[in-house]
Amino acid sequence: AQSVTQLDSQVPVFEEAPVELRCNYSSSVSVYLFWYVQYPNQGLQLLLKYLSGSTLVKGINGFEAEFNKSQTSFHLRKPSVHISDTAEYFCAVGNTGNQFYFGTGTSLTVIP
Amino acid sequence: DTAVSQTPKYLVTQMGNDKSIKCEQNLGHDTMYWYKQDSKKFLKIMFSYNNKELIINETVPNRFSPKSPDKAHLNLHINSLELGDSAVYFCASSRGGNQPQHFGDGTRLSIL
């Protein structure tokens, strides 16, 4: 069985400060990892994905994430946030069996 | 061109009614999903279809019935609507569990 844990339900951060949103997963098989962003009253958009290869993945809007197999983590980072980054962020894990699991989400609020 | 489109965008109806939400994708994906997002932003998978066949059927009331006439469409029919059905319902599609999902903009269902 697979599961995804997002440890922080809410993260407030000042504008231009760095941010890290944490994600841990559990799985007994190879996993594929994703981060999605949901802006208010919109659907989910893919930020970045890890399928294989380099463990440091770069996505849109200046975000990046690092796959750490030993710690079963896939934390999302951005060195300097903007007001427009205020949104809900979801970590997700998939497998070749067409199963897909989302975390409970982290609400990022950027404070001016 | 919209990749995953859902209709209607808003649905306001009374308890006890029957309603349907339609979803279409033009990405050529084989797998489609329905999710329910509650007021706390928690995303719960309801159903998944692969090439018109049901592959994931999570614990949802049997008042919810998905229908896939072809692999580009996955509709959701809900009988005898209840207050607790109020939520945002998202349709998504992908090439499989090891690939990112593409989401529609959601259908906001409100039960009076």
CSV table of C-alpha atoms in Angstrom, one decimal:
chain,number,residue,atom,x,y,z
A,1,ALA,CA,0.0,0.0,0.0
A,2,GLN,CA,1.1,3.5,-0.6
A,3,SER,CA,0.4,6.7,1.3
A,4,VAL,CA,1.5,10.4,1.3
A,5,THR,CA,2.0,12.6,4.3
A,6,GLN,CA,2.2,16.3,4.2
A,7,LEU,CA,3.3,17.3,7.7
A,8,ASP,CA,2.3,21.0,7.5
A,9,SER,CA,-1.3,21.9,6.9
A,10,GLN,CA,-0.5,25.6,6.9
A,11,VAL,CA,2.7,27.5,6.1
A,12,PRO,CA,2.9,31.3,6.4
A,13,VAL,CA,6.0,32.9,5.0
A,14,PHE,CA,7.0,36.5,4.3
A,15,GLU,CA,7.4,37.7,0.7
A,16,GLU,CA,10.9,37.1,-0.7
A,17,ALA,CA,11.7,34.5,2.0
A,18,PRO,CA,12.6,30.9,1.2
A,19,VAL,CA,10.0,28.2,1.8
A,20,GLU,CA,10.0,24.4,2.1
A,21,LEU,CA,6.9,22.3,2.0
A,22,ARG,CA,7.4,18.8,3.3
A,23,CYS,CA,6.2,15.6,1.8
A,24,ASN,CA,6.9,12.0,2.9
A,25,TYR,CA,5.6,8.9,1.2
A,26,SER,CA,5.5,5.2,2.0
A,27,SER,CA,5.6,2.5,-0.7
A,28,SER,CA,7.0,-1.0,-1.2
A,29,VAL,CA,7.3,-0.5,-5.0
A,30,SER,CA,8.9,2.0,-7.3
A,31,VAL,CA,7.1,5.3,-7.1
A,32,TYR,CA,6.6,8.4,-9.2
A,33,LEU,CA,6.2,11.6,-7.4
A,34,PHE,CA,4.4,14.8,-8.2
A,35,TRP,CA,3.7,18.3,-6.8
A,36,TYR,CA,0.5,20.1,-7.8
A,37,VAL,CA,-0.6,23.7,-7.0
A,38,GLN,CA,-4.2,24.8,-6.7
A,39,TYR,CA,-4.9,28.5,-6.8
A,40,PRO,CA,-8.2,29.7,-5.3
A,41,ASN,CA,-11.3,28.5,-7.2
A,42,GLN,CA,-9.2,26.7,-9.8
A,43,GLY,CA,-8.3,23.1,-10.6
A,44,LEU,CA,-4.9,21.5,-9.9
A,45,GLN,CA,-1.9,22.3,-12.0
A,46,LEU,CA,1.3,20.2,-12.2
A,47,LEU,CA,4.3,22.0,-10.7
A,48,LEU,CA,6.9,19.3,-11.2
A,49,LYS,CA,7.4,15.5,-11.3
A,50,TYR,CA,10.0,12.9,-10.6
A,51,LEU,CA,9.8,9.8,-12.7
A,52,SER,CA,13.4,8.7,-12.8
A,53,GLY,CA,16.9,10.1,-13.2
A,54,SER,CA,18.3,13.1,-11.4
A,55,THR,CA,16.9,13.4,-7.9
A,56,LEU,CA,16.7,17.2,-8.1
A,57,VAL,CA,13.7,18.2,-10.2
A,58,LYS,CA,13.0,21.7,-11.3
A,59,GLY,CA,9.4,22.8,-12.1
A,60,ILE,CA,7.5,25.9,-13.1
A,61,ASN,CA,7.4,29.2,-11.2
A,62,GLY,CA,10.9,28.7,-9.7
A,63,PHE,CA,10.0,25.7,-7.6
A,64,GLU,CA,12.2,22.6,-7.2
A,65,ALA,CA,12.0,19.3,-5.3
A,66,GLU,CA,14.5,16.7,-4.3
A,67,PHE,CA,13.7,13.0,-4.2
A,68,ASN,CA,15.4,11.3,-1.2
A,69,LYS,CA,14.9,7.6,-1.3
A,70,SER,CA,16.5,6.8,2.0
A,71,GLN,CA,14.3,9.3,3.8
A,72,THR,CA,11.3,8.6,1.6
A,73,SER,CA,10.8,12.3,1.1
A,74,PHE,CA,10.0,14.7,-1.8
A,75,HIS,CA,10.1,18.2,-0.3
A,76,LEU,CA,9.2,21.2,-2.4
A,77,ARG,CA,11.4,24.4,-2.2
A,78,LYS,CA,11.5,27.9,-3.5
A,79,PRO,CA,14.3,30.3,-2.6
A,80,SER,CA,12.2,33.4,-2.7
A,81,VAL,CA,8.4,33.4,-2.7
A,82,HIS,CA,6.0,36.0,-4.2
A,83,ILE,CA,2.5,37.0,-3.2
A,84,SER,CA,1.2,35.1,-6.2
A,85,ASP,CA,2.5,31.8,-4.8
A,86,THR,CA,-0.3,31.9,-2.2
A,87,ALA,CA,-2.1,28.7,-2.9
A,88,GLU,CA,-2.8,25.1,-1.8
A,89,TYR,CA,0.0,22.6,-2.6
A,90,PHE,CA,-0.5,18.9,-3.0
A,91,CYS,CA,2.1,16.1,-3.0
A,92,ALA,CA,1.1,12.9,-4.9
A,93,VAL,CA,2.5,9.5,-5.6
A,94,GLY,CA,1.7,7.1,-8.4
A,95,ASN,CA,2.7,3.7,-9.5
A,96,THR,CA,2.5,1.6,-12.7
A,97,GLY,CA,-0.7,0.0,-11.4
A,98,ASN,CA,-2.8,3.1,-12.3
A,99,GLN,CA,-3.0,4.0,-8.6
A,100,PHE,CA,-2.5,7.6,-7.5
A,101,TYR,CA,-2.5,9.0,-4.0
A,102,PHE,CA,-2.7,12.7,-2.9
A,103,GLY,CA,-1.5,14.2,0.4
A,104,THR,CA,-3.9,16.3,2.5
A,105,GLY,CA,-2.4,19.5,1.1
A,106,THR,CA,-0.4,22.4,2.5
A,107,SER,CA,-1.8,25.9,2.4
A,108,LEU,CA,0.9,28.4,1.7
A,109,THR,CA,0.2,32.0,2.6
A,110,VAL,CA,2.7,34.6,1.5
A,111,ILE,CA,2.7,37.7,3.7
A,112,PRO,CA,3.5,41.1,2.2
B,1,ASP,CA,-8.1,24.1,-26.5
B,2,THR,CA,-9.2,22.9,-23.1
B,3,ALA,CA,-7.5,19.6,-22.3
B,4,VAL,CA,-10.0,18.3,-19.6
B,5,SER,CA,-13.4,20.0,-19.6
B,6,GLN,CA,-16.2,19.5,-17.1
B,7,THR,CA,-19.7,20.7,-17.3
B,8,PRO,CA,-21.4,22.4,-15.5
B,9,LYS,CA,-19.0,24.6,-13.6
B,10,TYR,CA,-21.6,25.3,-10.9
B,11,LEU,CA,-24.5,23.1,-9.9
B,12,VAL,CA,-27.0,24.2,-7.3
B,13,THR,CA,-29.9,21.9,-6.6
B,14,GLN,CA,-32.1,20.6,-3.8
B,15,MET,CA,-31.8,17.5,-1.7
B,16,GLY,CA,-33.2,14.4,-3.2
B,17,ASN,CA,-32.6,15.4,-6.8
B,18,ASP,CA,-30.6,13.4,-9.4
B,19,LYS,CA,-27.8,15.2,-11.3
B,20,SER,CA,-25.0,14.4,-13.7
B,21,ILE,CA,-21.6,16.0,-14.3
B,22,LYS,CA,-19.9,15.5,-17.6
B,23,CYS,CA,-16.2,15.2,-18.3
B,24,GLU,CA,-14.3,15.1,-21.6
B,25,GLN,CA,-10.6,15.0,-22.3
B,26,ASN,CA,-8.9,15.6,-25.7
B,27,LEU,CA,-5.4,14.4,-24.6
B,28,GLY,CA,-5.7,10.9,-25.9
B,29,HIS,CA,-5.3,9.5,-22.4
B,30,ASP,CA,-6.4,6.0,-21.4
B,31,THR,CA,-7.2,6.7,-17.8
B,32,MET,CA,-9.7,9.0,-16.2
B,33,TYR,CA,-10.6,9.8,-12.6
B,34,TRP,CA,-13.2,11.5,-10.5
B,35,TYR,CA,-12.2,13.2,-7.2
B,36,LYS,CA,-14.2,14.9,-4.5
B,37,GLN,CA,-12.7,17.9,-2.7
B,38,ASP,CA,-14.3,18.9,0.5
B,39,SER,CA,-14.3,22.3,2.3
B,40,LYS,CA,-11.0,21.5,3.9
B,41,LYS,CA,-9.4,21.0,0.5
B,42,PHE,CA,-8.9,17.3,1.1
B,43,LEU,CA,-8.9,15.4,-2.2
B,44,LYS,CA,-10.5,12.0,-2.2
B,45,ILE,CA,-10.4,9.7,-5.3
B,46,MET,CA,-13.8,8.2,-6.1
B,47,PHE,CA,-13.3,6.3,-9.3
B,48,SER,CA,-10.8,5.5,-12.0
B,49,TYR,CA,-11.4,4.1,-15.5
B,50,ASN,CA,-8.9,2.7,-17.9
B,51,ASN,CA,-10.0,2.3,-21.5
B,52,LYS,CA,-13.7,2.4,-20.4
B,53,GLU,CA,-13.2,-0.2,-17.6
B,54,LEU,CA,-13.5,0.5,-13.9
B,55,ILE,CA,-10.2,0.0,-12.1
B,56,ILE,CA,-10.6,1.9,-8.9
B,57,ASN,CA,-13.8,2.1,-7.0
B,58,GLU,CA,-13.2,3.6,-3.6
B,59,THR,CA,-15.8,3.5,-0.8
B,60,VAL,CA,-18.4,5.9,-2.0
B,61,PRO,CA,-22.2,5.6,-1.7
B,62,ASN,CA,-23.8,3.6,-4.5
B,63,ARG,CA,-25.8,6.7,-5.3
B,64,PHE,CA,-22.7,7.7,-7.2
B,65,SER,CA,-22.4,5.9,-10.6
B,66,PRO,CA,-19.7,6.6,-13.2
B,67,LYS,CA,-20.3,6.0,-16.8
B,68,SER,CA,-17.6,5.9,-19.5
B,69,PRO,CA,-19.2,5.7,-23.0
B,70,ASP,CA,-15.7,5.9,-24.6
B,71,LYS,CA,-12.2,6.5,-23.3
B,72,ALA,CA,-12.4,10.3,-23.8
B,73,HIS,CA,-15.5,10.7,-21.6
B,74,LEU,CA,-16.2,9.9,-17.9
B,75,ASN,CA,-19.5,11.1,-16.6
B,76,LEU,CA,-20.7,11.1,-13.0
B,77,HIS,CA,-24.3,10.5,-12.1
B,78,ILE,CA,-25.5,11.2,-8.5
B,79,ASN,CA,-28.9,9.9,-7.3
B,80,SER,CA,-30.9,11.2,-4.3
B,81,LEU,CA,-28.5,14.1,-3.5
B,82,GLU,CA,-27.7,14.7,0.2
B,83,LEU,CA,-26.4,17.7,2.0
B,84,GLY,CA,-23.0,16.0,2.5
B,85,ASP,CA,-22.6,15.7,-1.2
B,86,SER,CA,-21.8,19.5,-1.4
B,87,ALA,CA,-18.2,19.7,-2.6
B,88,VAL,CA,-16.1,20.4,-5.6
B,89,TYR,CA,-15.8,17.5,-8.0
B,90,PHE,CA,-12.8,17.2,-10.2
B,91,CYS,CA,-12.3,15.1,-13.3
B,92,ALA,CA,-8.7,14.2,-14.3
B,93,SER,CA,-7.0,12.1,-17.0
B,94,SER,CA,-3.5,10.6,-17.4
B,95,ARG,CA,-1.6,8.0,-19.4
B,96,GLY,CA,-1.4,5.9,-16.3
B,97,GLY,CA,-0.4,6.0,-12.6
B,98,ASN,CA,3.2,6.7,-13.4
B,99,GLN,CA,2.3,9.8,-15.4
B,100,PRO,CA,1.0,13.2,-14.2
B,101,GLN,CA,-2.7,13.8,-14.1
B,102,HIS,CA,-4.4,16.7,-15.9
B,103,PHE,CA,-7.3,18.2,-14.1
B,104,GLY,CA,-10.5,19.9,-15.1
B,105,ASP,CA,-11.5,23.2,-13.5
B,106,GLY,CA,-14.0,21.4,-11.2
B,107,THR,CA,-17.7,21.4,-10.7
B,108,ARG,CA,-19.0,23.2,-7.5
B,109,LEU,CA,-22.0,21.3,-6.3
B,110,SER,CA,-24.2,22.9,-3.7
B,111,ILE,CA,-27.1,21.1,-2.1
B,112,LEU,CA,-29.9,23.3,-0.6
